[in-house]
Every structure is written in structure tokens, then in C-alpha cells.
Coordinates of C-alpha atoms and ligand atoms in Angstrom, one line a residue:
M1216 CA 39.2 72.9 39.6
T1217 CA 38.2 73.0 36.0
G1218 CA 35.1 70.9 36.9
V1219 CA 37.0 67.8 35.4
D1220 CA 37.1 65.2 38.3
T1221 CA 36.7 61.5 39.0
H1222 CA 33.4 62.2 40.1
Q1223 CA 32.2 63.2 36.8
L1224 CA 33.5 60.2 35.1
E1225 CA 31.7 58.1 37.9
Q1226 CA 28.5 59.9 37.1
L1227 CA 29.0 59.7 33.3
E1228 CA 29.9 56.0 33.3
S1229 CA 26.7 55.3 35.6
N1230 CA 24.4 57.1 33.2
A1231 CA 25.8 55.3 30.3
R1232 CA 25.2 51.9 32.0
R1233 CA 21.8 52.6 32.7
E1234 CA 21.1 53.9 29.2
V1235 CA 23.1 51.0 27.6
A1236 CA 21.1 48.6 29.8
E1237 CA 17.8 49.9 28.5
A1238 CA 18.8 50.2 25.1
E1239 CA 16.2 48.0 23.1
S1240 CA 17.7 47.9 19.5
L1241 CA 21.1 48.4 17.8
P1242 CA 19.9 51.8 16.2
D1243 CA 19.3 52.9 20.0
L1244 CA 22.3 51.3 21.3
T1245 CA 24.4 52.9 18.4
A1246 CA 23.0 56.5 19.5
I1247 CA 23.7 56.1 23.1
R1248 CA 27.4 55.1 22.3
A1249 CA 27.5 58.3 20.1
G1250 CA 26.0 60.3 22.9
Y1251 CA 28.8 59.1 25.4
L1252 CA 31.7 58.2 23.4
G1253 CA 31.3 60.1 19.9
K1254 CA 33.6 63.0 18.9
K1255 CA 30.7 65.1 20.1
G1256 CA 29.9 63.0 23.0
S1257 CA 29.7 63.5 26.8
L1258 CA 33.1 62.1 27.5
A1259 CA 34.7 64.1 24.6
A1260 CA 33.2 67.4 26.3
I1261 CA 34.7 66.3 29.5
L1262 CA 38.0 65.7 28.0
R1263 CA 38.2 68.9 26.2
G1264 CA 38.4 70.6 29.7
I1265 CA 41.6 68.7 30.9
G1266 CA 44.1 70.6 29.1
E1267 CA 43.3 73.5 31.7
L1268 CA 44.7 71.1 34.1
D1269 CA 48.4 70.7 35.4
G1270 CA 50.4 67.9 33.8
A1271 CA 50.2 65.6 36.8
E1272 CA 46.2 66.0 37.5
R1273 CA 45.9 66.0 33.3
A1274 CA 47.7 62.6 33.2
A1275 CA 45.4 61.1 36.2
V1276 CA 42.2 62.3 34.8
G1277 CA 43.1 61.3 31.3
K1278 CA 44.1 58.0 32.3
S1279 CA 40.6 57.5 34.2
A1280 CA 39.0 58.7 31.2
N1281 CA 40.4 56.3 29.0
I1282 CA 39.3 53.6 31.8
T1283 CA 36.0 54.8 31.9
K1284 CA 35.6 54.8 28.0
G1285 CA 37.2 51.3 28.1
R1286 CA 34.4 50.1 30.7
I1287 CA 31.5 52.0 28.7
E1288 CA 32.7 50.0 25.1
Q1289 CA 32.7 46.9 26.9
C1290 CA 29.2 47.7 28.6
V1291 CA 28.1 48.7 24.9
A1292 CA 29.7 45.4 23.6
E1293 CA 27.8 43.2 26.0
R1294 CA 24.4 44.9 25.5
R1295 CA 25.4 44.3 21.6
A1296 CA 26.1 41.0 21.8
A1297 CA 22.5 40.3 23.9
I1298 CA 20.5 42.3 21.5
E1299 CA 21.7 40.3 18.6
A1300 CA 21.1 37.2 20.4
A1301 CA 17.7 38.3 21.2
V1302 CA 17.1 39.4 17.6
R1303 CA 18.4 36.0 16.4
K1304 CA 16.2 34.1 18.5
Q1305 CA 13.0 35.7 17.4
A1306 CA 14.0 35.0 14.1
L1307 CA 14.6 31.4 14.7
G1308 CA 11.4 31.5 16.7
A1309 CA 9.4 33.0 14.0
Q1310 CA 10.5 29.8 11.4
A1311 CA 10.5 27.3 13.6
L1312 CA 9.0 24.2 12.6
D1313 CA 6.3 22.4 14.3
T1314 CA 6.7 18.7 13.1
S1315 CA 3.2 18.1 14.7
L1316 CA 1.1 20.1 12.5
P1317 CA -0.5 18.5 9.4
G1318 CA 1.1 19.0 5.9
V1319 CA -0.2 21.5 3.7
E1320 CA -1.5 19.0 1.1
D1321 CA -2.5 15.0 2.1
P1322 CA -0.3 12.7 0.9
P1323 CA -1.5 10.5 -1.8
L1324 CA -3.0 7.2 -0.1
G1325 CA -2.1 3.8 -1.4
R1326 CA -4.6 1.3 -1.7
L1327 CA -5.2 -2.6 -2.0
H1328 CA -5.1 -3.7 -5.5
P1329 CA -8.6 -4.6 -7.0
I1330 CA -7.1 -8.3 -7.4
T1331 CA -6.2 -8.6 -3.6
R1332 CA -9.4 -7.1 -2.6
V1333 CA -11.4 -9.6 -4.4
F1334 CA -9.2 -12.7 -3.2
R1335 CA -9.4 -11.5 0.4
D1336 CA -13.4 -11.1 0.0
M1337 CA -13.2 -14.8 -1.5
V1338 CA -11.1 -16.2 1.4
E1339 CA -13.2 -14.5 4.0
F1340 CA -16.3 -16.3 2.8
F1341 CA -14.8 -19.5 2.6
S1342 CA -13.2 -19.2 5.9
S1343 CA -16.5 -18.6 7.5
M1344 CA -18.0 -21.6 5.7
G1345 CA -14.9 -23.7 7.5
F1346 CA -12.6 -23.9 4.6
A1347 CA -9.2 -24.1 5.2
I1348 CA -6.5 -22.4 2.9
E1349 CA -3.7 -24.4 0.9
E1350 CA -1.3 -23.1 -1.6
G1351 CA 0.5 -25.2 -4.5
P1352 CA 3.8 -24.5 -6.6
E1353 CA 3.3 -22.2 -9.8
V1354 CA 5.9 -24.3 -11.6
E1355 CA 4.1 -27.8 -11.6
T1356 CA 4.8 -31.2 -12.8
Q1357 CA 2.7 -32.5 -15.6
Y1358 CA 1.4 -35.3 -13.3
N1359 CA 0.1 -32.9 -10.9
N1360 CA -1.2 -30.2 -13.3
F1361 CA -2.5 -33.0 -15.9
E1362 CA -2.4 -36.4 -15.6
A1363 CA -3.7 -36.8 -11.9
L1364 CA -6.6 -35.1 -12.9
N1365 CA -7.6 -37.3 -15.5
I1366 CA -6.0 -35.5 -18.4
P1367 CA -4.2 -37.7 -20.4
E1368 CA -1.4 -36.4 -23.1
V1369 CA -3.5 -36.9 -25.7
H1370 CA -6.6 -35.3 -24.2
P1371 CA -8.0 -32.4 -26.4
A1372 CA -8.2 -30.7 -22.7
R1373 CA -4.4 -29.8 -22.9
D1374 CA -5.0 -27.8 -26.1
E1375 CA -7.9 -25.9 -24.4
Q1376 CA -5.6 -25.0 -21.8
D1377 CA -2.6 -23.8 -24.1
T1378 CA 0.0 -24.4 -21.8
F1379 CA 3.6 -22.8 -21.1
Y1380 CA 6.3 -25.6 -20.8
V1381 CA 9.5 -24.7 -18.9
D1382 CA 12.6 -26.7 -18.1
G1383 CA 12.6 -30.3 -16.8
G1384 CA 9.3 -31.0 -18.8
N1385 CA 7.3 -29.0 -15.9
V1386 CA 4.6 -26.2 -16.8
L1387 CA 3.6 -23.3 -15.2
R1388 CA 0.3 -24.4 -13.7
T1389 CA -2.7 -23.8 -16.0
H1390 CA -5.2 -23.7 -13.1
T1391 CA -5.4 -24.1 -9.2
S1392 CA -6.8 -27.9 -9.8
N1393 CA -3.2 -28.9 -9.2
V1394 CA -3.8 -28.2 -5.5
Q1395 CA -6.7 -30.7 -5.5
I1396 CA -4.0 -33.4 -6.0
R1397 CA -1.2 -32.3 -3.7
T1398 CA -3.7 -31.5 -0.9
M1399 CA -5.9 -34.7 -1.1
T1400 CA -3.0 -37.1 -1.4
G1401 CA -2.6 -39.0 1.9
R1402 CA -5.4 -37.2 3.4
T1403 CA -8.6 -39.0 4.7
P1404 CA -11.6 -37.2 4.4
P1405 CA -14.1 -35.4 5.4
F1406 CA -12.1 -31.8 4.5
R1407 CA -12.6 -28.7 2.5
F1408 CA -10.0 -26.4 1.0
I1409 CA -9.6 -23.6 -0.8
A1410 CA -6.5 -22.5 -3.1
P1411 CA -6.1 -19.0 -4.5
G1412 CA -3.3 -18.5 -6.6
R1413 CA -1.8 -17.6 -9.8
V1414 CA -2.3 -19.4 -13.2
Y1415 CA -0.6 -19.2 -16.4
R1416 CA -2.2 -19.8 -20.0
H1417 CA -1.3 -18.7 -23.7
D1418 CA -4.2 -16.3 -24.1
L1419 CA -5.0 -12.7 -24.7
S1420 CA -8.3 -10.7 -25.0
P1421 CA -10.1 -8.3 -23.1
R1422 CA -11.1 -11.1 -20.6
H1423 CA -7.9 -13.2 -21.2
S1424 CA -4.7 -12.7 -19.6
P1425 CA -1.3 -15.0 -19.8
M1426 CA -1.3 -14.7 -16.0
F1427 CA -4.4 -14.5 -14.0
H1428 CA -6.1 -15.6 -10.7
Q1429 CA -8.3 -18.3 -9.7
I1430 CA -9.8 -19.6 -6.7
E1431 CA -10.0 -23.2 -6.6
G1432 CA -12.4 -25.0 -3.9
F1433 CA -12.9 -28.7 -2.9
M1434 CA -14.8 -30.6 -0.4
V1435 CA -14.7 -34.3 0.2
D1436 CA -17.4 -36.2 2.6
E1437 CA -19.4 -39.4 2.7
Q1438 CA -22.5 -37.3 1.6
V1439 CA -21.7 -34.2 -0.6
S1440 CA -24.2 -33.7 -3.4
F1441 CA -24.1 -31.5 -6.6
G1442 CA -26.6 -29.4 -4.7
D1443 CA -24.1 -28.5 -1.9
L1444 CA -21.8 -27.3 -4.5
K1445 CA -24.8 -25.4 -6.3
G1446 CA -26.0 -23.7 -3.4
L1447 CA -22.5 -22.8 -1.9
L1448 CA -21.6 -21.0 -5.2
M1449 CA -24.7 -19.1 -5.3
A1450 CA -24.0 -18.0 -2.1
F1451 CA -20.6 -17.2 -3.0
G1452 CA -21.7 -15.0 -6.2
R1453 CA -23.8 -13.1 -4.0
H1454 CA -21.5 -12.4 -1.4
L1455 CA -19.4 -11.1 -3.8
M1456 CA -21.4 -9.1 -6.3
G1457 CA -24.6 -8.5 -4.5
D1458 CA -28.2 -10.4 -3.8
D1459 CA -29.3 -9.1 -7.2
I1460 CA -26.6 -10.5 -9.3
E1461 CA -27.6 -13.0 -12.0
L1462 CA -25.9 -16.2 -12.1
R1463 CA -26.5 -19.4 -14.2
F1464 CA -25.1 -23.0 -14.6
R1465 CA -24.3 -24.4 -18.0
A1466 CA -23.7 -27.9 -18.5
N1467 CA -20.0 -28.6 -19.4
D1468 CA -17.3 -30.8 -19.6
F1469 CA -14.0 -31.2 -17.5
P1470 CA -12.3 -34.3 -17.3
F1471 CA -11.6 -34.2 -13.6
T1472 CA -15.3 -33.9 -12.6
E1473 CA -18.7 -35.5 -13.6
P1474 CA -21.0 -34.2 -13.7
S1475 CA -19.4 -30.7 -14.9
A1476 CA -20.9 -27.3 -15.1
E1477 CA -19.7 -23.9 -16.0
L1478 CA -20.8 -20.9 -14.0
D1479 CA -21.5 -17.6 -15.5
Y1480 CA -22.2 -13.9 -14.1
V1481 CA -24.3 -11.9 -16.1
C1482 CA -22.0 -9.0 -18.1
L1483 CA -22.6 -5.9 -15.7
L1484 CA -19.9 -4.3 -18.2
C1485 CA -22.7 -4.1 -20.6
E1486 CA -25.8 -5.0 -18.7
K1487 CA -26.4 -8.3 -20.5
Q1488 CA -26.2 -5.8 -24.0
G1489 CA -23.2 -7.7 -25.1
C1490 CA -19.9 -6.3 -25.4
A1491 CA -16.3 -6.5 -26.4
V1492 CA -15.2 -8.1 -22.8
C1493 CA -18.4 -10.6 -23.0
S1494 CA -17.7 -11.1 -26.7
G1495 CA -21.1 -9.9 -27.2
S1496 CA -23.1 -12.9 -25.1
G1497 CA -23.9 -10.8 -22.3
W1498 CA -22.3 -13.2 -19.8
M1499 CA -19.1 -13.8 -18.4
E1500 CA -18.0 -17.2 -17.8
W1501 CA -16.7 -17.2 -14.2
G1502 CA -15.3 -20.7 -13.6
G1503 CA -16.0 -24.4 -13.8
C1504 CA -17.0 -26.9 -11.3
G1505 CA -18.5 -30.5 -10.7
M1506 CA -18.5 -33.7 -8.9
I1507 CA -14.7 -34.6 -8.5
H1508 CA -14.3 -37.7 -11.2
P1509 CA -13.7 -40.9 -8.6
R1510 CA -10.6 -41.7 -10.9
V1511 CA -9.2 -38.3 -9.4
L1512 CA -10.1 -39.3 -6.0
E1513 CA -8.7 -43.0 -6.5
N1514 CA -5.5 -41.3 -7.8
C1515 CA -5.1 -39.4 -4.5
G1516 CA -5.7 -42.6 -2.7
I1517 CA -9.2 -41.8 -1.4
D1518 CA -11.7 -44.7 -1.6
S1519 CA -14.5 -43.2 -4.3
E1520 CA -17.0 -45.9 -3.3
R1521 CA -17.1 -44.4 0.1
Y1522 CA -16.2 -40.7 -0.4
Q1523 CA -17.4 -37.9 -3.1
G1524 CA -16.8 -34.5 -3.3
F1525 CA -17.1 -31.3 -5.5
A1526 CA -14.8 -29.0 -6.9
F1527 CA -14.7 -25.5 -8.6
G1528 CA -12.5 -23.2 -9.9
M1529 CA -13.6 -19.6 -10.2
G1530 CA -12.0 -16.5 -11.9
V1531 CA -10.6 -13.7 -9.9
D1532 CA -9.6 -11.1 -12.5
R1533 CA -13.2 -11.6 -14.3
T1534 CA -14.7 -11.0 -11.0
A1535 CA -12.7 -7.7 -10.3
L1536 CA -13.6 -6.3 -13.8
L1537 CA -17.3 -6.6 -13.0
R1538 CA -17.4 -5.5 -9.7
Y1539 CA -15.3 -2.2 -10.2
G1540 CA -16.3 -1.8 -14.3
I1541 CA -12.7 -2.3 -15.7
P1542 CA -13.2 -2.9 -19.3
H1543 CA -10.1 -4.9 -20.3
I1544 CA -8.3 -7.2 -18.0
R1545 CA -4.6 -5.8 -19.1
L1546 CA -6.0 -2.5 -17.0
L1547 CA -5.4 -4.6 -13.8
F1548 CA -1.6 -5.5 -14.1
E1549 CA -0.6 -2.0 -15.9
G1550 CA -0.5 0.0 -12.5
D1551 CA -2.2 2.8 -13.9
L1552 CA -3.4 5.0 -11.2
R1553 CA -6.4 6.2 -12.9
V1554 CA -7.8 3.0 -12.9
L1555 CA -6.2 1.7 -9.7
G1556 CA -7.0 5.1 -7.9
R1557 CA -10.4 4.8 -9.0
I1558 CA -11.3 1.7 -7.0
Ligands
LIG1877 N1 -9.6 -26.1 -13.5 C1 -10.7 -25.8 -14.0 C2 -10.3 -24.5 -15.2 O1 -9.2 -23.9 -14.7 C3 -12.0 -25.5 -13.4 C4 -12.6 -26.1 -12.4 C5 -11.9 -26.6 -11.3 C6 -13.6 -27.1 -13.2 C7 -12.5 -27.4 -10.3 C8 -14.3 -28.2 -12.5 C9 -13.6 -28.3 -11.0 O2 -11.0 -24.4 -16.1

């Protein structure tokens, strides 16, 4: 016997299996495989001895050696696959995304437009005083925008509110006062309403834009006075601009109110010094107001002997200019984040 027998092969195979099973990395595995199956490996060494065997024995041992080799190759291949899978899993684990982690940079936050913020604040004030909200159309009949408000066609007030005319003889409403007519017609006092919305005039300056926003308000009852109106608007101005805001009433004329007044804010952009936005006056016209003209009440079917009311229409955009220190009304509508992002 030359020392080559099947026992040796079995021993070799079991050693190989153990070492292969313990291999931790591909280079280790390659080295182990070479140690058993390579040209200078243990199996080759065993096979070198079979030349001394006789024919039948040689064939039998050769066959067993081949089977052993095949089984070790198989075992190596399985271990290689397992190591490769482990390596891949580790790599994936290292780059796995935790979608619950916060981003590296905070995404820029959107915010409410200054006009929206002022509107909300205004609506909140009047809601707390029991005013209900009404809306009217921006394309309006001349009757609702003018005639019913005691502005006949020849009236100079039509020129003051330079009007956009649209098809069919309608207009883009020049003020929210159209809602007075729509809301009061067919209703019996007492009532109080506000009407926030867009209005249009052919006008352009640091404080005028062809489209701007107003909030209309009106209240009708049996005992409503100019004093009520004044107190309400003073409280409104302070609510929006703080208790220290300086406000002034100026006598004025509107065809739909009598008596009428204009309410001004002190210009906070220049601290009363005079600037381009307030045309050097130190004051900013905020809106008009007055006791509703009896003819307007009658136009809406309300008994003007029994009921009186007040009405006002305040500028929203100008409030935003003063409140946020924006020096030109156009900046409110350009969507420039340098302006909007500051507020
Ligand atoms: N409608 C007037 C304007 O736009 C404002 C106003 C409303 C005045 C209600 C008096 C009463 O200028």
C-alpha cells in the first residue's frame, strides 16, 4: 500500500470542509481552495502517489479523488456565494436610506401673502364684532356699482374712479360698495356685514395699483350713529396697527354717504416726514366712510325714515404697505421673494 487510500481522501475532504466553512473572506477562501485543490495542494500530493498502484486500484482511487475534488469545489462554491451575499448585504446596509431622518437642509417654507394676512386679521376683527361676510362679483352692472349708490352717469365721482368698462356695458367694480346694494336689497334691518374683495381702477403710483383690495363694511339699524362708526373704525385701526397708531378723520364727500369722511393713517413709512408713497403729506388715505345716504337705503327697499346705517370701505393693500414697511404697492404683486420672504 502506498499510503493512498479512501480514508485519506475522506480525511482530506473533512478538513477541507471545516476550513472552507470557517473562511471569512474571498481571499481566505481562495487560499484554502488552493491549499487543497491547487497544483501544489494536498489533493495533488495524494494523486501523485497513485502512479504506484496497480491498474484497478489506481482507477478506483482516481475516481474517488475526482469525486472528492468535485465535492470540495462544490463546498467552496457554496461558501463563496455565502461570503459574496454577506459582503453585498453589508454594503447595502451601509448605504441604506433612513427615510425618517430629517433633511440636511430645511426646505424653504411657504408663507401667507401679506394681503392675505391683513385680510384675515381684518375679517377676524369684524367677525368678533358680529359682522357677517358677504361677497360680490368683480364684473358688475353699472347700476350696482354706480346708480344705486347715488352716482348718476353725469356725476363727477365717475371720473374720480377711473373705470374699466367690459363687454355688455358692465364694469370691473371700482369699489366693494356694490356689495352694499346686493346685500341690502330684499333684507330687513338690523344687519351688519363686511365684504372683502378685489376692485379695479385705472390708476398707477407707489400707492395705487389697477387692481387692489378693499374691505367694505356696513351696518343698518334703528339707532346707528356716526359716533358708532367712528368708534368702530378707531378700534379697527388700532387692532391692525397697534394702540399707538395715529389716525385722523377728514370731512369728505361721497354720493352714497352723508355726512362722509375719509380716514387716514399716519404714514409709517416716513414717520410723518413725507415720502413718495404718501406724496409728501405724512398721511396715508386709508378709506372712506359715512352714514349711508337715505336714497341708497330707499334704492334697496329699506325705509330710510325708520332705519339709518353707516358704511365704510378701507384699503387693504395700503395697510399691508404700512404694516410691513413695503415702499411700493407694485411690490405686493410681483411675487419677489426678497419682499415676500421678509414678512
Ligand atoms: N367706496 C368708497 C371708495 O372706494 C369708500 C366708501 C365706502 C366710502 C363706503 C363711504 C362708504 O372710495
